[in-house]
């Protein structure tokens, strides 16, 4: 056990988060190998040494992957996530992964927390309003954001790249960068149309972010090199709102039909899940000890496709907030688990599902 003379860490407590899995389907073996088993092992080790640890996770239930899966299943997004949430939660439980709280980003406490976070940045003058071009279908009279758009990747020429990321080469891309784009929903012709959104001025924070990342030589090389690639390209503005019907509504007047972009609200889910846990302990303000006390340490376990969100975007968001938040101390990011040369993917339905294993074990 830990003694005051020989602590495992130099902090009084450690908050460990595991990447929020999309609730568009079951978790698969790649999720477990890359994120959840390593995080669970680390938490168990710290606890065995007498450390004060909190282990937080939850389902990521907003964004285009959810609406696409819901449309394909013929149900509402809320029905889909409420159906998938217990399946994902119970898979973790059956495999012995023990979170202190496993929440949902569709819950009221998350909508409240992420709306308050947005309003803080808005009131502080951090956010900037501007226009951008987004793909739009005249035929269906609707905007098609990120994953509703497919096309050829400008980097590796994969012909089925998504409008937010190419799963073949792992590049983060914007929909308008795709070659020969089309609607992933119905193959309809789409064109670029101007729309107004709120933006987070990430470029203005590069002077803080870059030296901060370099001040962590203990981080894995894949994480630091990924960040360096973004810094070399230069950080620009990132939209924090989207034209969608499913998500956290933008908490401002005259913003009907716009929600918080899922990249923005999802990491706030770690905070809302901690708030929910604190309320369940009978002390609603207990979450602040983990998120706003300098003696707390924050560690994010993620897959490599989430590096930009946890090592650049979320730290910048916390840094820009008017209240002092604990900034992540380490970002252990693992590579993808491949099967027969292909990345495991829930969206593509190409995976080994833990539910199959737990069913066999039960029988």
XYZ file of C-alpha atoms in Angstrom, residues 9-357:
349
model
C 1.791 9.839 -7.978
C 2.430 13.360 -6.744
C -1.313 14.037 -6.605
C -3.919 13.488 -3.908
C -6.319 11.767 -6.304
C -6.591 10.570 -9.913
C -9.612 10.910 -12.177
C -9.438 8.312 -14.952
C -11.747 8.616 -17.938
C -12.280 6.091 -20.716
C -13.396 7.328 -24.143
C -17.171 7.526 -24.443
C -18.257 4.811 -26.905
C -20.840 5.782 -29.516
C -24.227 4.296 -28.683
C -24.872 3.409 -32.342
C -24.229 -0.263 -31.633
C -22.438 -2.702 -29.316
C -18.819 -2.297 -28.285
C -16.322 -4.575 -30.015
C -12.984 -6.204 -29.269
C -11.081 -3.198 -30.652
C -12.719 -0.910 -28.105
C -11.801 -3.251 -25.275
C -8.185 -3.808 -26.331
C -7.491 -0.158 -27.107
C -9.244 1.665 -24.281
C -11.272 -0.099 -21.632
C -9.119 -3.035 -20.526
C -5.953 -0.858 -20.231
C -7.913 1.804 -18.302
C -9.426 -0.799 -15.970
C -6.007 -2.352 -15.300
C -4.546 1.079 -14.493
C -7.407 1.912 -12.124
C -7.035 -1.438 -10.357
C -3.290 -0.855 -9.975
C -3.749 2.600 -8.442
C -6.379 1.287 -6.051
C -4.091 -1.592 -5.042
C -1.527 1.048 -4.045
C -4.030 2.877 -1.848
C -4.585 5.746 -4.303
C -7.834 7.711 -4.366
C -9.276 7.007 -7.822
C -12.485 7.802 -9.697
C -13.244 5.900 -12.938
C -15.684 7.689 -15.282
C -17.264 6.782 -18.605
C -20.596 6.844 -20.433
C -22.265 6.496 -23.810
C -21.714 9.202 -26.447
C -25.274 9.561 -27.715
C -25.322 12.603 -29.983
C -23.997 13.275 -33.425
C -24.502 11.903 -36.903
C -23.553 8.238 -36.229
C -26.583 8.041 -33.940
C -29.026 9.646 -36.356
C -27.809 7.463 -39.229
C -28.146 4.273 -37.165
C -31.596 5.375 -35.963
C -32.793 6.042 -39.510
C -31.529 2.653 -40.625
C -33.339 0.975 -37.710
C -36.540 2.957 -38.278
C -36.606 4.392 -34.754
C -35.961 7.779 -33.156
C -32.432 8.610 -31.967
C -33.659 8.592 -28.348
C -35.167 5.131 -28.772
C -31.935 3.873 -30.298
C -29.618 5.173 -27.564
C -31.896 4.017 -24.757
C -31.903 0.555 -26.330
C -28.143 0.428 -26.843
C -27.108 1.991 -23.531
C -27.908 -1.024 -21.296
C -26.386 -3.383 -23.854
C -23.067 -1.505 -23.754
C -23.164 -0.998 -19.971
C -23.959 -4.662 -19.334
C -21.146 -5.800 -21.659
C -18.650 -3.864 -19.547
C -20.122 -5.297 -16.356
C -20.052 -8.870 -17.685
C -16.378 -8.429 -18.618
C -15.498 -7.173 -15.132
C -14.807 -3.533 -16.080
C -16.018 -1.484 -13.120
C -16.743 2.203 -13.670
C -17.704 4.388 -10.726
C -20.284 5.874 -13.064
C -21.345 4.967 -16.593
C -23.663 7.723 -17.815
C -25.364 8.982 -20.996
C -24.891 12.264 -22.838
C -28.628 12.350 -23.619
C -29.477 12.821 -19.932
C -30.713 16.130 -18.547
C -27.625 16.636 -16.377
C -25.407 16.481 -19.457
C -27.580 18.879 -21.452
C -27.448 21.259 -18.496
C -23.660 20.914 -18.046
C -22.735 21.316 -21.707
C -25.185 24.200 -22.207
C -23.655 26.010 -19.205
C -20.159 25.392 -20.601
C -21.165 26.853 -23.974
C -22.789 29.879 -22.341
C -19.674 30.531 -20.248
C -17.492 30.682 -23.368
C -20.111 32.766 -25.129
C -20.455 35.259 -22.254
C -16.661 35.545 -22.007
C -16.441 36.482 -25.671
C -14.411 33.389 -26.506
C -16.761 32.055 -29.190
C -16.972 33.772 -32.566
C -19.954 33.713 -34.898
C -19.336 33.179 -38.575
C -20.537 31.478 -41.705
C -19.305 28.342 -43.370
C -20.196 26.135 -46.290
C -21.968 22.882 -45.523
C -23.366 20.253 -47.824
C -27.068 20.592 -48.476
C -29.662 18.559 -50.376
C -32.166 20.614 -52.348
C -34.177 17.444 -52.908
C -34.585 16.736 -49.172
C -34.314 20.352 -47.947
C -31.771 19.547 -45.244
C -28.115 20.019 -44.389
C -25.870 16.969 -44.379
C -23.047 17.307 -41.819
C -19.851 15.211 -41.604
C -20.814 11.515 -41.531
C -23.809 12.053 -43.785
C -21.265 12.801 -46.507
C -19.139 10.173 -48.231
C -16.519 10.579 -50.924
C -12.918 9.961 -51.896
C -10.263 10.768 -49.300
C -7.922 13.521 -50.553
C -4.990 11.824 -48.824
C -5.165 8.069 -49.481
C -7.882 8.017 -52.194
C -10.125 5.672 -50.208
C -13.453 5.984 -52.043
C -15.598 5.529 -48.936
C -14.119 8.158 -46.650
C -16.495 9.943 -44.283
C -16.908 13.686 -44.014
C -15.151 13.763 -40.651
C -12.499 11.064 -40.917
C -11.036 8.496 -43.285
C -11.017 5.122 -41.548
C -8.475 3.834 -44.065
C -5.637 6.279 -43.289
C -7.018 7.801 -40.058
C -6.915 11.399 -41.352
C -9.206 13.995 -39.797
C -10.885 15.735 -42.719
C -13.639 18.236 -43.433
C -16.594 17.282 -45.674
C -15.676 19.871 -48.309
C -12.247 18.245 -48.709
C -13.787 15.031 -50.058
C -13.522 14.318 -53.764
C -16.833 13.543 -55.529
C -18.961 13.806 -52.348
C -22.451 12.337 -52.071
C -25.108 11.734 -49.408
C -24.385 8.696 -47.257
C -28.089 8.522 -46.453
C -29.528 8.035 -49.919
C -26.796 8.798 -52.447
C -28.534 12.071 -53.340
C -26.693 14.893 -55.047
C -25.443 17.489 -52.558
C -24.043 20.968 -52.978
C -22.352 23.440 -50.667
C -24.587 26.049 -49.051
C -23.745 28.823 -46.597
C -24.883 28.464 -42.988
C -24.140 30.414 -39.788
C -22.500 28.841 -36.752
C -20.483 29.558 -33.598
C -16.764 28.797 -33.702
C -14.123 28.064 -31.097
C -10.935 30.061 -31.966
C -8.496 27.206 -31.545
C -5.826 29.004 -33.550
C -5.582 31.748 -30.926
C -4.773 29.111 -28.303
C -1.947 27.447 -30.224
C 0.619 29.631 -28.422
C -0.534 28.045 -25.180
C -1.261 24.546 -26.480
C 2.002 23.847 -28.304
C 4.436 24.479 -25.422
C 1.993 22.778 -23.041
C 2.064 19.575 -25.106
C 5.865 19.763 -25.389
C 6.079 20.106 -21.600
C 4.929 16.475 -21.386
C 7.909 14.399 -22.629
C 6.442 11.400 -20.787
C 3.516 11.227 -23.241
C 3.587 8.489 -25.853
C 5.298 9.416 -29.097
C 2.187 8.670 -31.153
C 0.273 11.287 -29.162
C 2.965 13.959 -29.304
C 3.673 13.383 -33.002
C -0.033 13.560 -33.822
C -0.288 16.891 -32.008
C 2.818 18.202 -33.751
C 1.219 17.445 -37.104
C -1.753 19.613 -36.178
C 0.501 22.401 -34.907
C 2.575 22.367 -38.101
C -0.582 22.740 -40.186
C -1.759 25.560 -37.923
C -4.864 25.451 -35.749
C -7.843 27.359 -37.072
C -11.373 27.999 -35.911
C -13.544 24.946 -35.162
C -17.336 25.055 -35.391
C -19.040 24.179 -32.098
C -22.592 24.119 -33.502
C -24.243 22.031 -36.199
C -27.443 21.996 -38.263
C -29.080 18.896 -36.784
C -32.269 17.954 -34.964
C -30.591 15.563 -32.482
C -28.206 16.815 -29.818
C -27.914 19.490 -27.148
C -29.885 22.495 -28.465
C -27.813 25.669 -28.778
C -28.892 27.588 -25.628
C -29.411 30.927 -27.368
C -32.511 32.617 -28.805
C -33.230 32.220 -32.522
C -31.102 29.090 -32.927
C -33.804 26.552 -33.710
C -32.528 23.550 -35.651
C -28.984 23.979 -34.352
C -27.276 21.800 -31.733
C -23.867 21.692 -30.094
C -21.375 19.858 -32.290
C -20.747 16.416 -30.813
C -16.969 16.952 -30.598
C -17.722 19.847 -28.248
C -20.377 18.284 -26.026
C -18.985 14.723 -25.804
C -15.873 15.426 -23.660
C -18.005 17.590 -21.379
C -19.729 14.254 -20.743
C -16.854 13.363 -18.422
C -17.778 16.367 -16.281
C -21.528 15.703 -16.354
C -20.963 12.021 -15.487
C -18.838 13.114 -12.519
C -21.563 15.555 -11.462
C -24.105 12.749 -11.675
C -21.870 10.511 -9.540
C -21.444 13.296 -6.969
C -25.210 13.740 -6.678
C -25.587 10.014 -6.128
C -23.100 10.319 -3.244
C -25.357 12.919 -1.649
C -22.884 15.780 -2.269
C -23.663 17.609 -5.558
C -20.528 19.783 -5.266
C -18.168 16.825 -4.808
C -17.380 16.798 -8.534
C -15.424 20.029 -8.122
C -12.802 18.230 -6.000
C -11.974 16.089 -9.029
C -12.206 18.744 -11.737
C -11.221 22.020 -10.076
C -8.694 21.110 -7.389
C -5.003 21.432 -8.329
C -4.202 18.332 -6.298
C -6.296 16.200 -8.677
C -4.814 14.414 -11.670
C -6.746 13.746 -14.899
C -5.888 10.847 -17.250
C -7.732 10.100 -20.524
C -7.577 6.563 -21.965
C -8.492 6.709 -25.658
C -7.939 5.219 -29.103
C -5.668 7.046 -31.543
C -8.633 8.471 -33.489
C -9.544 10.522 -30.405
C -6.129 12.132 -29.841
C -7.049 15.525 -31.291
C -10.139 15.797 -29.086
C -8.405 14.861 -25.822
C -4.909 16.297 -26.309
C -5.814 19.520 -28.144
C -9.510 20.441 -28.254
C -10.746 19.537 -24.766
C -7.670 20.976 -22.970
C -8.163 24.194 -24.947
C -11.840 24.292 -23.971
C -11.021 23.846 -20.281
C -8.241 26.443 -20.487
C -10.622 28.972 -22.085
C -13.362 28.497 -19.483
C -13.734 31.288 -16.928
C -13.383 28.802 -14.051
C -10.149 26.955 -13.351
C -10.330 23.323 -14.456
C -7.806 20.516 -14.078
C -6.094 19.956 -17.450
C -5.263 16.413 -18.518
C -1.930 15.084 -17.212
C -1.595 12.132 -19.596
C -3.374 10.828 -22.691
C -2.568 7.117 -23.185
C -3.739 6.463 -26.756
C -3.514 3.014 -28.292
C -3.365 1.976 -31.929
C -6.290 0.278 -33.682
C -6.808 -3.447 -33.382
C -6.988 -4.848 -36.925
C -8.594 -8.060 -38.107
C -7.325 -9.531 -41.383
C -5.801 -6.184 -42.254
C -8.934 -4.110 -41.569
C -9.821 -1.807 -38.675
C -12.649 -3.044 -36.478
C -15.651 -0.759 -36.887
C -19.138 -0.608 -35.358
C -20.440 1.594 -38.190
C -19.180 -0.830 -40.821
C -20.392 -3.854 -38.854
C -16.910 -5.374 -39.047
C -15.922 -6.539 -35.577
C -15.717 -9.225 -32.926
C -18.506 -8.495 -30.462
C -18.004 -9.023 -26.696
C -21.727 -9.765 -26.334
C -21.032 -13.037 -28.150
C -18.315 -13.915 -25.649
